[in-house]
Short mmCIF file of C-alpha atoms in Angstrom, two decimals:
data_model
loop_
_atom_site.label_atom_id
_atom_site.label_comp_id
_atom_site.label_asym_id
_atom_site.label_seq_id
_atom_site.Cartn_x
_atom_site.Cartn_y
_atom_site.Cartn_z
CA MET A 287 0.00 0.00 0.00
CA ILE A 288 2.82 2.42 0.82
CA ASP A 289 4.53 1.68 -2.51
CA THR A 290 1.32 2.43 -4.42
CA ASP A 291 0.83 5.71 -2.55
CA MET A 292 4.41 6.76 -3.30
CA GLN A 293 4.06 5.90 -6.99
CA ASN A 294 0.83 7.91 -7.27
CA LYS A 295 2.27 10.91 -5.45
CA LYS A 296 3.66 13.62 -7.72
CA ILE A 297 7.02 15.09 -6.78
CA HIS A 298 7.20 18.85 -7.37
CA GLN A 299 10.75 19.27 -8.68
CA GLY A 300 10.63 23.08 -8.74
CA ARG A 301 9.59 23.17 -5.10
CA ASN A 302 12.43 20.77 -4.30
CA ILE A 303 14.91 23.09 -6.01
CA LYS A 304 13.58 25.91 -3.83
CA ARG A 305 13.86 23.76 -0.67
CA PHE A 306 17.47 22.78 -1.34
CA ARG A 307 18.39 26.33 -2.39
CA GLU A 308 16.88 27.75 0.80
CA MET A 309 18.52 25.07 3.00
CA LEU A 310 21.83 26.15 1.50
CA GLY A 311 21.04 29.82 2.12
CA ILE A 312 21.34 30.70 -1.57
CA LYS A 313 19.26 33.55 -2.97
CA GLN A 314 17.46 33.25 -6.30
CA GLU A 315 19.71 35.99 -7.69
CA ALA A 316 22.83 33.99 -6.79
CA LEU A 317 21.46 30.83 -8.40
CA ALA A 318 20.57 32.84 -11.51
CA PHE A 319 24.12 34.22 -11.62
CA GLU A 320 25.55 30.68 -11.45
CA LEU A 321 23.16 29.44 -14.17
CA GLY A 322 24.43 32.00 -16.67
CA ASP A 323 23.73 35.25 -18.47
CA ASP A 324 20.28 34.33 -19.75
CA TRP A 325 19.03 33.72 -16.18
CA ASN A 326 17.65 36.21 -13.66
CA GLN A 327 15.77 36.11 -10.35
CA LYS A 328 12.36 36.04 -12.05
CA LYS A 329 13.33 33.11 -14.27
CA VAL A 330 14.55 31.16 -11.21
CA SER A 331 11.26 31.97 -9.47
CA LEU A 332 9.34 30.58 -12.46
CA LEU A 333 11.57 27.49 -12.49
CA GLU A 334 10.73 26.85 -8.83
CA GLN A 335 7.02 26.89 -9.68
CA LYS A 336 7.34 24.13 -12.29
CA GLU A 337 6.22 20.66 -11.24
CA THR A 338 8.62 19.01 -13.70
CA VAL A 339 11.97 20.54 -14.67
CA GLU A 340 13.83 19.73 -17.89
CA SER A 341 16.57 17.17 -17.19
CA ASP A 342 19.43 19.36 -18.49
CA ILE A 343 18.40 22.31 -16.30
CA LEU A 344 17.80 19.99 -13.36
CA ALA A 345 21.31 18.56 -13.76
CA GLN A 346 22.81 22.05 -13.97
CA VAL A 347 20.98 23.24 -10.83
CA ALA A 348 21.94 20.05 -8.96
CA LYS A 349 25.59 20.62 -9.86
CA ILE A 350 25.45 24.23 -8.62
CA LEU A 351 23.71 23.21 -5.39
CA LYS A 352 26.07 20.22 -5.08
CA VAL A 353 23.25 17.75 -4.51
CA PRO A 354 22.46 14.69 -6.61
CA ALA A 355 19.88 15.37 -9.34
CA GLU A 356 18.02 12.32 -8.00
CA ALA A 357 17.54 14.15 -4.70
CA ILE A 358 15.69 16.96 -6.49
CA GLU A 359 13.74 14.50 -8.65
CA ASN A 360 12.66 12.21 -5.81
CA PHE A 361 12.61 14.22 -2.58
CA ASP A 362 9.21 14.07 -0.91
CA GLU A 363 9.11 16.17 2.26
CA GLU A 364 6.05 14.41 3.66
CA SER A 365 7.64 10.97 3.34
CA ALA A 366 10.94 12.19 4.79
CA ILE A 367 9.18 13.73 7.78
CA ASN A 368 7.15 10.55 8.34
CA ILE A 369 10.24 8.34 8.23
CA ILE A 370 12.17 10.60 10.61
CA ALA A 371 9.21 10.95 12.97
CA ASN A 372 8.58 7.21 13.00
CA THR A 373 12.25 6.41 13.48
CA PHE A 374 12.90 8.83 16.33
CA ASN A 375 9.52 9.08 18.05
CA ASN A 376 8.34 5.49 18.00
CA HIS A 377 9.68 3.76 21.12
CA ASP A 378 7.57 0.64 20.64
CA HIS A 379 10.02 -1.33 18.49
CA SER A 380 7.55 -4.18 18.11
CA SER A 381 5.03 -2.08 16.21
CA PRO A 382 4.47 -2.82 12.50
CA GLN A 383 5.03 0.85 11.65
CA PHE A 384 8.54 0.78 13.15
CA ALA A 385 9.33 -2.48 11.40
CA THR A 386 8.28 -0.97 8.07
CA VAL A 387 10.66 1.96 8.56
CA ILE A 388 13.52 -0.37 9.45
CA ASN A 389 12.86 -2.71 6.50
CA ASN A 390 12.67 0.16 4.01
CA SER A 391 15.68 2.10 5.25
CA PRO A 392 19.11 1.87 3.64
CA ASN A 393 22.23 0.61 5.42
CA PHE A 394 23.05 3.97 7.00
CA HIS A 395 21.65 6.03 9.82
CA PRO A 396 19.42 8.87 8.57
CA LEU A 397 20.81 11.28 11.16
CA ASP A 398 24.35 10.70 9.86
CA LYS A 399 23.19 11.54 6.35
CA MET A 400 21.41 14.67 7.59
CA VAL A 401 24.60 15.83 9.34
CA GLU A 402 26.58 15.09 6.18
CA LEU A 403 24.09 17.08 4.08
CA TYR A 404 24.18 19.96 6.57
CA GLU A 405 28.00 20.05 6.45
CA ARG A 406 27.90 20.09 2.64
CA MET A 407 25.32 22.88 2.74
CA LEU A 408 27.56 24.95 5.04
CA GLN A 409 30.52 24.42 2.71
CA GLN A 410 28.38 25.39 -0.30
CA GLN A 411 27.20 28.52 1.51
CA LYS A 412 30.81 29.45 2.34
CA GLU A 413 31.84 29.00 -1.31
CA MET A 414 28.87 31.07 -2.49
CA ILE A 415 29.76 33.88 -0.06
CA GLU A 416 33.33 33.86 -1.36
CA LYS A 417 32.09 34.08 -4.96
CA LEU A 418 29.73 36.93 -4.10
CA GLU A 419 32.53 38.79 -2.28
CA LYS A 420 34.76 38.46 -5.36
CA LEU A 421 31.91 39.69 -7.56
CA ILE A 422 31.34 42.69 -5.30
CA GLU A 423 35.08 43.46 -5.29
CA ARG A 424 35.12 43.45 -9.10
CA LYS A 425 32.14 45.80 -9.28
CA VAL A 426 33.54 48.19 -6.65
CA THR A 427 36.99 48.51 -8.27
#
């Protein structure tokens, strides 16, 4: 039943781009700058409203955000929240719900992956700040 629900659920790729961009602390203007001359803040805003994003653009955005394209294509916030909530809040390890989470989870601890993602996001934010500082220096001089 869970598999059927997940297959029927539409993933909003544009919203996922926005989520990852915001988690990394990157403004739409900065993403537009990284995407190239024919991009601006408004175009990024429109991209984030699209349910499905063209694969070449998705790949380019994923590379800039330093996240796998599959993460943008497949991330479902509701499912992620349910898995985390069930994993950390369910103390009755004999319950079927807990068993389902354990059986469907990969061979790593979700918290470790979240810490790893957070560290990557901090590094990405640092790199973006450095790029923006260089850009500002060029415009000032």
